[in-house]
Short mmCIF file of C-alpha atoms and ligand atoms in Angstrom, two decimals:
data_model
loop_
_atom_site.label_atom_id
_atom_site.label_comp_id
_atom_site.label_asym_id
_atom_site.label_seq_id
_atom_site.Cartn_x
_atom_site.Cartn_y
_atom_site.Cartn_z
CA MET A 1255 236.75 112.77 67.59
CA ARG A 1256 239.86 115.17 67.85
CA ASN A 1257 239.20 118.45 69.35
CA GLY A 1258 236.14 117.95 70.65
CA GLY A 1259 234.61 118.06 67.11
CA ALA A 1260 231.36 119.69 66.23
CA GLY A 1261 230.77 120.90 69.94
CA MET A 1262 233.92 123.13 69.88
CA GLU A 1263 231.98 126.09 68.51
CA LYS A 1264 229.37 125.74 71.46
CA ALA A 1265 232.37 125.84 73.85
CA LEU A 1266 234.12 128.81 72.34
CA SER A 1267 230.72 130.83 72.46
CA ASN A 1268 232.13 133.41 74.39
CA GLN A 1269 235.11 134.13 71.73
CA GLU A 1270 234.35 136.25 68.94
CA ASP A 1271 235.25 133.36 66.32
CA LEU A 1272 237.20 130.16 66.36
CA GLY A 1273 240.40 132.01 66.38
CA GLY A 1274 239.56 133.72 69.52
CA GLY A 1275 239.10 137.12 67.94
CA ARG A 1276 242.56 137.53 66.50
CA GLY A 1277 241.71 137.39 62.76
CA MET A 1278 243.50 134.13 62.17
CA THR A 1279 242.61 130.30 62.71
CA ASP A 1280 245.48 128.64 60.92
CA ASP A 1281 246.67 127.17 64.53
CA ILE A 1282 243.19 125.63 65.01
CA PHE A 1283 243.22 121.97 64.36
CA ASP A 1284 241.75 120.85 60.91
CA GLU A 1285 239.74 117.76 61.17
CA SER A 1286 239.21 117.62 57.32
CA TYR A 1287 242.87 116.68 56.66
CA CYS A 1288 243.58 112.89 55.89
CA GLU A 1289 246.85 111.40 55.52
CA LYS A 1290 247.81 110.09 52.18
CA LYS A 1291 247.17 106.11 51.94
CA GLY A 1292 250.06 103.72 50.86
CA PRO A 1293 253.49 103.59 51.92
CA LYS A 1294 255.30 106.26 53.82
CA PRO A 1295 258.13 107.90 51.95
CA ALA A 1296 261.61 106.71 53.11
CA ARG A 1297 263.44 108.37 55.86
CA ARG A 1298 266.16 110.58 54.65
CA TYR A 1299 268.86 111.39 57.04
CA VAL A 1300 270.62 114.63 57.24
CA TRP A 1301 274.08 113.90 58.05
CA ARG A 1302 275.42 117.49 58.49
CA ASN A 1303 272.73 118.12 61.18
CA ILE A 1304 273.30 114.60 63.06
CA ILE A 1305 276.89 115.56 63.25
CA LEU A 1306 276.69 119.01 64.25
CA MET A 1307 273.78 118.22 66.80
CA SER A 1308 276.12 115.51 68.57
CA LEU A 1309 278.89 117.82 68.58
CA LEU A 1310 276.77 120.45 70.24
CA HIS A 1311 275.70 117.93 72.91
CA LEU A 1312 279.01 116.72 73.45
CA GLY A 1313 280.05 120.30 74.05
CA ALA A 1314 277.27 121.09 76.45
CA LEU A 1315 278.41 117.75 78.42
CA TYR A 1316 281.84 119.24 78.60
CA GLY A 1317 280.22 122.49 79.69
CA LEU A 1318 278.63 120.57 82.79
CA TRP A 1319 281.96 119.17 83.85
CA LEU A 1320 283.24 122.79 83.67
CA ILE A 1321 280.40 124.14 85.88
CA ARG A 1322 282.66 123.45 89.11
CA ALA A 1323 285.64 125.60 87.84
CA ALA A 1324 283.34 128.60 86.78
CA LYS A 1325 282.79 131.91 88.87
CA PRO A 1326 279.49 132.20 90.24
CA VAL A 1327 278.71 135.33 88.37
CA THR A 1328 279.23 133.49 84.92
CA LEU A 1329 276.72 130.96 86.35
CA ALA A 1330 274.31 133.88 86.96
CA TRP A 1331 275.18 135.32 83.50
CA GLY A 1332 274.49 131.86 81.98
CA PHE A 1333 271.16 131.67 83.86
CA LEU A 1334 270.17 135.41 82.67
CA CYS A 1335 270.96 134.38 79.05
CA PHE A 1336 268.81 131.13 79.51
CA LEU A 1337 265.66 133.42 80.46
CA LEU A 1338 266.60 135.82 77.75
CA SER A 1339 266.68 133.26 74.75
CA ALA A 1340 263.73 131.36 76.38
CA LEU A 1341 261.55 134.48 76.45
CA GLY A 1342 262.42 135.28 72.70
CA VAL A 1343 261.01 131.69 72.00
CA THR A 1344 257.97 131.69 74.68
CA ALA A 1345 256.76 135.28 74.58
CA GLY A 1346 258.27 135.89 71.00
CA ALA A 1347 258.02 133.01 68.34
CA HIS A 1348 255.45 131.25 70.22
CA ARG A 1349 252.81 133.57 71.93
CA LEU A 1350 253.19 136.63 69.81
CA TRP A 1351 254.13 135.62 66.21
CA SER A 1352 252.81 132.06 66.03
CA HIS A 1353 249.52 132.40 67.78
CA ARG A 1354 248.91 136.52 67.87
CA SER A 1355 247.59 135.98 71.41
CA TYR A 1356 248.44 139.42 72.18
CA LYS A 1357 250.09 142.78 70.61
CA ALA A 1358 253.46 143.89 71.08
CA SER A 1359 254.96 147.18 70.26
CA LEU A 1360 257.88 148.00 68.14
CA PRO A 1361 260.53 148.21 70.91
CA LEU A 1362 258.98 144.82 72.40
CA ARG A 1363 259.12 143.11 69.17
CA ILE A 1364 262.74 144.39 68.43
CA PHE A 1365 263.80 142.87 71.93
CA LEU A 1366 261.94 139.79 71.26
CA ALA A 1367 263.42 139.10 67.90
CA ILE A 1368 266.95 139.81 69.36
CA ALA A 1369 266.14 137.33 72.25
CA ASN A 1370 264.90 135.10 69.64
CA SER A 1371 268.33 135.08 67.74
CA MET A 1372 269.86 134.18 71.02
CA ALA A 1373 268.10 130.99 71.00
CA PHE A 1374 268.84 129.95 67.54
CA GLN A 1375 265.74 127.80 66.86
CA ASN A 1376 265.12 128.83 63.18
CA ASP A 1377 264.35 132.58 62.27
CA ILE A 1378 260.77 133.55 63.70
CA TYR A 1379 259.03 133.14 60.23
CA GLU A 1380 260.27 129.66 59.80
CA TRP A 1381 259.36 128.67 63.62
CA ALA A 1382 256.15 130.14 63.37
CA ARG A 1383 255.19 128.45 60.05
CA ASP A 1384 256.14 124.98 61.36
CA HIS A 1385 254.28 125.68 64.75
CA ARG A 1386 251.15 126.93 63.06
CA VAL A 1387 251.24 123.63 60.89
CA HIS A 1388 252.03 121.54 64.22
CA HIS A 1389 248.61 122.79 65.65
CA LYS A 1390 246.60 122.61 62.69
CA PHE A 1391 247.63 119.07 61.69
CA SER A 1392 248.60 117.79 65.00
CA GLU A 1393 250.16 114.18 65.22
CA THR A 1394 249.56 113.65 61.36
CA ASP A 1395 252.09 113.34 58.54
CA ALA A 1396 251.68 117.15 58.02
CA ASP A 1397 253.04 117.71 61.53
CA PRO A 1398 256.81 118.72 61.64
CA HIS A 1399 257.17 116.83 64.68
CA ASN A 1400 254.49 114.22 64.56
CA ALA A 1401 254.49 112.57 68.11
CA THR A 1402 253.00 109.34 67.04
CA ARG A 1403 256.32 108.63 65.48
CA GLY A 1404 258.04 108.34 69.00
CA PHE A 1405 259.59 110.21 71.58
CA PHE A 1406 262.98 110.67 69.89
CA PHE A 1407 261.43 111.78 66.64
CA SER A 1408 259.25 114.52 68.23
CA HIS A 1409 262.13 115.69 70.47
CA VAL A 1410 265.07 116.22 68.01
CA GLY A 1411 264.86 113.47 65.32
CA TRP A 1412 262.45 115.74 63.08
CA LEU A 1413 265.41 118.06 62.78
CA LEU A 1414 267.96 115.30 61.46
CA VAL A 1415 265.75 114.06 58.60
CA ARG A 1416 264.29 115.75 55.59
CA LYS A 1417 260.49 116.74 56.36
CA HIS A 1418 257.54 114.77 55.37
CA PRO A 1419 256.06 116.23 51.85
CA ASP A 1420 252.78 116.81 53.51
CA VAL A 1421 254.35 119.31 56.09
CA ILE A 1422 255.66 121.30 53.04
CA GLU A 1423 252.44 120.80 51.12
CA LYS A 1424 250.26 122.15 54.00
CA GLY A 1425 252.52 124.61 55.12
CA GLN A 1426 252.64 126.22 51.79
CA LYS A 1427 248.83 126.95 52.21
CA LEU A 1428 248.87 128.64 55.42
CA ASP A 1429 248.16 132.10 55.56
CA LEU A 1430 251.36 133.90 56.63
CA ALA A 1431 250.37 137.34 55.72
CA ASP A 1432 250.66 138.75 59.29
CA LEU A 1433 254.32 137.55 59.43
CA LYS A 1434 255.26 138.69 55.93
CA ALA A 1435 253.88 142.27 57.05
CA ASP A 1436 255.94 142.41 60.30
CA LYS A 1437 259.04 144.30 59.36
CA VAL A 1438 260.70 143.01 62.44
CA VAL A 1439 260.21 139.54 61.54
CA MET A 1440 261.40 140.02 57.90
CA CYS A 1441 264.52 141.77 58.94
CA GLN A 1442 265.58 139.12 61.68
CA ARG A 1443 264.90 136.65 58.65
CA ARG A 1444 267.25 138.60 56.42
CA PHE A 1445 269.97 138.99 58.94
CA TYR A 1446 269.43 135.58 60.82
CA LYS A 1447 272.96 133.91 60.54
CA LEU A 1448 274.75 137.13 61.39
CA SER A 1449 272.34 137.82 64.30
CA VAL A 1450 272.67 134.14 65.57
CA VAL A 1451 276.39 134.25 65.44
CA VAL A 1452 276.23 137.60 67.62
CA MET A 1453 273.57 136.70 69.81
CA CYS A 1454 273.90 133.19 70.58
CA PHE A 1455 277.61 132.71 70.57
CA LEU A 1456 279.59 136.04 70.56
CA PHE A 1457 277.59 138.02 73.05
CA PRO A 1458 277.19 135.27 75.79
CA THR A 1459 280.84 134.48 75.43
CA LEU A 1460 282.34 137.76 75.41
CA VAL A 1461 280.41 139.34 78.58
CA PRO A 1462 282.10 137.14 81.10
CA TRP A 1463 285.42 137.10 79.51
CA CYS A 1464 285.53 140.99 79.24
CA PHE A 1465 283.81 142.19 82.36
CA TRP A 1466 284.95 139.84 84.86
CA GLY A 1467 288.03 138.03 83.55
CA GLU A 1468 286.38 134.66 83.33
CA SER A 1469 288.57 132.00 81.14
CA LEU A 1470 287.62 131.97 77.27
CA ARG A 1471 286.93 128.44 77.75
CA ASN A 1472 284.27 128.70 80.49
CA SER A 1473 282.92 131.72 78.90
CA PHE A 1474 281.99 129.72 75.75
CA PHE A 1475 281.17 126.27 77.07
CA LEU A 1476 278.61 127.71 79.66
CA PRO A 1477 276.69 130.60 79.03
CA ALA A 1478 276.85 130.04 75.03
CA ILE A 1479 276.81 126.09 74.53
CA LEU A 1480 275.56 124.59 77.54
CA ARG A 1481 272.68 127.39 77.88
CA TYR A 1482 271.72 126.87 74.12
CA VAL A 1483 271.51 123.17 74.51
CA LEU A 1484 269.41 123.44 77.73
CA VAL A 1485 266.89 125.87 76.08
CA LEU A 1486 266.77 123.60 72.96
CA ASN A 1487 266.13 120.53 75.04
CA ALA A 1488 263.57 122.35 77.31
CA THR A 1489 261.74 123.53 74.06
CA TRP A 1490 261.99 120.07 72.62
CA LEU A 1491 260.51 118.57 75.55
CA VAL A 1492 257.03 120.44 74.91
CA ASN A 1493 256.94 118.50 71.50
CA SER A 1494 258.01 115.00 73.16
CA ALA A 1495 257.00 114.73 76.58
CA ALA A 1496 254.49 117.30 76.92
CA HIS A 1497 252.64 115.05 73.78
CA MET A 1498 252.95 111.90 75.77
CA PHE A 1499 253.07 111.99 79.71
CA GLY A 1500 250.46 114.08 81.82
CA ASN A 1501 246.60 114.71 82.18
CA ARG A 1502 244.25 115.93 79.78
CA PRO A 1503 241.79 117.93 81.75
CA TYR A 1504 240.39 119.95 78.83
CA ASP A 1505 240.48 117.43 75.99
CA ARG A 1506 240.79 113.78 76.55
CA ASN A 1507 240.67 113.22 72.73
CA ILE A 1508 244.04 114.91 71.80
CA ASN A 1509 247.63 113.65 72.89
CA PRO A 1510 249.13 116.87 74.30
CA ARG A 1511 249.21 116.89 78.11
CA GLU A 1512 249.55 119.05 81.07
CA ASN A 1513 253.35 118.23 82.38
CA ARG A 1514 254.45 119.96 85.47
CA LEU A 1515 258.11 119.26 84.75
CA VAL A 1516 258.06 120.56 81.25
CA THR A 1517 256.22 123.54 82.61
CA PHE A 1518 258.91 124.40 84.82
CA GLY A 1519 261.83 124.28 82.49
CA ALA A 1520 259.89 125.96 79.68
CA LEU A 1521 258.88 129.03 81.46
CA GLY A 1522 255.13 128.11 81.51
CA GLU A 1523 254.66 126.21 78.17
CA GLY A 1524 254.01 122.55 79.66
CA PHE A 1525 250.05 123.14 79.79
CA HIS A 1526 250.08 121.69 76.62
CA ASN A 1527 246.28 120.11 76.86
CA TYR A 1528 245.01 123.65 77.64
CA HIS A 1529 247.44 125.26 74.97
CA HIS A 1530 246.22 122.90 72.09
CA THR A 1531 242.61 123.14 73.01
CA PHE A 1532 242.75 127.20 73.35
CA PRO A 1533 245.74 128.25 71.29
CA TYR A 1534 244.96 131.78 71.17
CA ASP A 1535 244.96 132.32 75.09
CA TYR A 1536 248.21 134.35 75.67
CA SER A 1537 248.72 132.66 79.03
CA THR A 1538 248.87 129.05 77.59
CA SER A 1539 247.06 128.20 80.73
CA GLU A 1540 244.06 129.02 83.17
CA PHE A 1541 246.31 129.69 86.19
CA GLY A 1542 247.89 133.11 85.59
CA TRP A 1543 251.42 133.52 86.81
CA HIS A 1544 251.50 129.87 88.42
CA TYR A 1545 254.90 128.21 87.03
CA ASN A 1546 254.28 130.78 84.08
CA PHE A 1547 257.23 133.08 84.05
CA THR A 1548 256.30 134.08 80.36
CA THR A 1549 252.76 135.16 81.45
CA ALA A 1550 254.23 137.46 83.94
CA PHE A 1551 256.62 138.93 81.68
CA ILE A 1552 253.73 139.75 79.10
CA ASP A 1553 251.63 141.28 82.05
CA LEU A 1554 254.90 143.18 82.99
CA MET A 1555 255.02 144.37 79.49
CA CYS A 1556 251.41 145.43 79.22
CA LEU A 1557 251.95 147.32 82.69
CA LEU A 1558 254.76 149.35 81.15
CA GLY A 1559 252.61 150.07 77.82
CA LEU A 1560 254.89 147.93 75.57
CA ALA A 1561 252.17 145.33 74.95
CA SER A 1562 248.18 145.08 74.80
CA ASP A 1563 245.22 143.10 73.72
CA ARG A 1564 245.76 139.92 75.72
CA LYS A 1565 243.61 137.04 74.57
CA LYS A 1566 242.21 135.11 77.41
CA VAL A 1567 239.44 132.22 77.50
CA SER A 1568 236.76 132.77 80.05
CA LYS A 1569 236.25 130.71 83.22
CA GLU A 1570 232.94 129.76 81.93
CA THR A 1571 234.28 128.39 78.54
CA ILE A 1572 236.97 126.59 80.42
CA LEU A 1573 234.68 124.84 82.81
CA ALA A 1574 232.41 123.94 80.06
CA ARG A 1575 235.07 122.32 77.91
CA LYS A 1576 236.44 120.51 80.73
CA THR A 1577 233.14 119.03 81.69
CA ARG A 1578 232.28 118.10 78.07
CA THR A 1579 235.56 116.65 76.72
CA GLY A 1580 238.04 116.65 79.72
CA ASP A 1581 239.66 113.53 81.30
CA GLY A 1582 238.21 114.62 84.72
CA SER A 1583 241.42 114.91 86.37
CA HIS A 1584 240.86 118.44 87.12
CA LYS A 1585 238.42 117.46 89.92
CA SER A 1586 241.33 115.66 91.90
CA GLY A 1587 243.90 118.07 91.14
C1 ST9 B 1394 265.07 124.04 66.63
C2 ST9 B 1394 263.35 124.32 66.41
O1 ST9 B 1394 265.33 123.60 67.69
C3 ST9 B 1394 262.46 123.96 67.58
C4 ST9 B 1394 261.10 124.25 67.29
C5 ST9 B 1394 260.51 123.59 68.70
C6 ST9 B 1394 259.11 124.01 68.36
C7 ST9 B 1394 258.24 123.70 69.70
C8 ST9 B 1394 256.78 124.17 69.88
C9 ST9 B 1394 256.39 123.89 71.33
C10 ST9 B 1394 255.42 124.97 71.82
C11 ST9 B 1394 256.40 126.23 72.17
C12 ST9 B 1394 257.02 126.01 73.37
C13 ST9 B 1394 258.30 126.91 73.53
C14 ST9 B 1394 259.18 126.40 74.84
C15 ST9 B 1394 260.41 127.18 74.80
C16 ST9 B 1394 261.27 126.80 76.20
C17 ST9 B 1394 262.21 127.52 76.31
C18 ST9 B 1394 263.05 127.15 77.72
N1 ST9 B 1394 255.41 124.96 55.24
O2 ST9 B 1394 263.27 123.00 56.28
P1 ST9 B 1394 263.72 122.55 54.85
C19 ST9 B 1394 259.77 124.52 52.68
S1 ST9 B 1394 265.87 124.53 65.41
C20 ST9 B 1394 255.75 125.50 54.05
O3 ST9 B 1394 264.98 122.70 54.32
P2 ST9 B 1394 263.87 119.85 54.42
C21 ST9 B 1394 260.95 125.64 53.14
O4 ST9 B 1394 260.48 126.95 52.95
C22 ST9 B 1394 267.52 124.10 65.86
N2 ST9 B 1394 257.00 125.28 53.60
O5 ST9 B 1394 263.11 120.94 54.54
C23 ST9 B 1394 261.95 125.36 51.61
O6 ST9 B 1394 261.38 125.93 50.51
P3 ST9 B 1394 262.45 126.82 49.71
C24 ST9 B 1394 268.43 124.51 65.06
C25 ST9 B 1394 257.85 124.80 54.37
O7 ST9 B 1394 264.76 119.70 53.38
C26 ST9 B 1394 261.81 123.91 51.55
O8 ST9 B 1394 260.45 123.52 52.02
N3 ST9 B 1394 268.23 123.98 63.48
C27 ST9 B 1394 257.70 124.06 55.52
O9 ST9 B 1394 262.97 118.45 54.50
C28 ST9 B 1394 262.88 122.82 52.13
O10 ST9 B 1394 262.68 123.36 53.60
C29 ST9 B 1394 268.42 122.85 63.28
O11 ST9 B 1394 268.65 122.05 64.13
C30 ST9 B 1394 256.53 124.36 56.04
N4 ST9 B 1394 256.12 123.86 57.36
O12 ST9 B 1394 264.91 119.58 55.94
C31 ST9 B 1394 268.02 122.23 61.87
N5 ST9 B 1394 258.95 123.54 55.93
O13 ST9 B 1394 263.79 125.63 49.22
C32 ST9 B 1394 267.39 123.30 60.99
C33 ST9 B 1394 259.83 123.64 54.80
O14 ST9 B 1394 261.67 127.26 48.58
N6 ST9 B 1394 266.39 122.63 60.02
N7 ST9 B 1394 259.15 124.38 54.02
O15 ST9 B 1394 262.99 127.66 50.75
C34 ST9 B 1394 266.99 122.00 58.88
O16 ST9 B 1394 268.08 121.58 58.80
C35 ST9 B 1394 265.91 121.38 57.87
O17 ST9 B 1394 264.80 122.12 58.01
C36 ST9 B 1394 265.54 119.93 57.99
C37 ST9 B 1394 264.42 119.52 57.22
C38 ST9 B 1394 266.83 119.20 57.84
C39 ST9 B 1394 264.91 119.46 59.43
ZN1 ZN B 1395 251.55 126.74 70.19
ZN1 ZN B 1396 252.19 120.70 70.51
#
């Protein structure tokens, strides 16, 4: 039985409700959904995306080649841009807007929305909608990046073909009122294209070119293109590798796994067995700051008074769940 089945309510007894006291449950796995019988719809390629994604990755390969000729400060800037755009996804689109696992003040939400545009992964509204449907209908036709369709599909292939109709049908039934009510989310959606041009491409390129005389070629291909492609692939690995390789200490009945390599590259987002078991935990892990830069960032924001109300699963609940549905690997780890 997926997600521990009927016993789940018992395991979550320390929580206010199945949604962990957030007032939302649309990221909790829905066992009642059944895939439609009969032949699957034909795969429809989106050639524009295939061509652009290929060109982007060729550009990133060229960026790798250029590293040897770049100034160290440009590489440091590229790394900073990686961290900023990654936080826009991890602390922003993921933990705040998809899961409502903590609350953020207006200045922090504005910062995260700008950082999110730097990551250019669809606007926050679309990202969070697709991500909620991923949790609710994980590994089924209604999951946008259904990992049972293979590594390539769950990694990038899903962005190169039309969605399965069930993704759209089920997505339309989600409660997205919280996203619609958030002016920062809706403003980013309204000005998304402009914000991406400025934050993902112009800003990372112009800073090294203007401030320390880096060549325009290095400034564009390293902090803009290569950094963008690295953040994309680190994110996609959560959907592919962390749904296939690793232990399942919390729930052996689901595919998502604990993957150390992904955790490292994705600022703490590779504890994926834990995350699908307890999607409302702001830390996406039971181990605090361990390999989890995003958790450290959210904690710092709380310290500064810019965030609050972090949702955390109790140690007792975690242990009970491990004992009941885990694969036993925590004992050896
Ligand atoms: C990208 C996203 O990379 C990556 C997300 C990854 C998520 C990872 C999660 C893992 C956990 C978090 C870890 C973070 C780690 C970060 C680490 C950082 C170091 N519900 O979409 P369309 C409607 S993006 C309801 O065109 P098609 C839609 O509103 C990269 N409705 O579907 C529209 O309606 P209307 C850049 C839905 O035609 C209609 O359906 N972007 C839903 O099948 C058609 O929508 C790209 O590469 C839903 N779920 O096309 C490609 N979905 O017409 C961008 C859709 O009324 N995407 N609808 O407005 C596309 O080009 C297309 O979406 C497509 C599908 C070709 C993929
Ligand atoms: Zn999630
Ligand atoms: Zn997942």
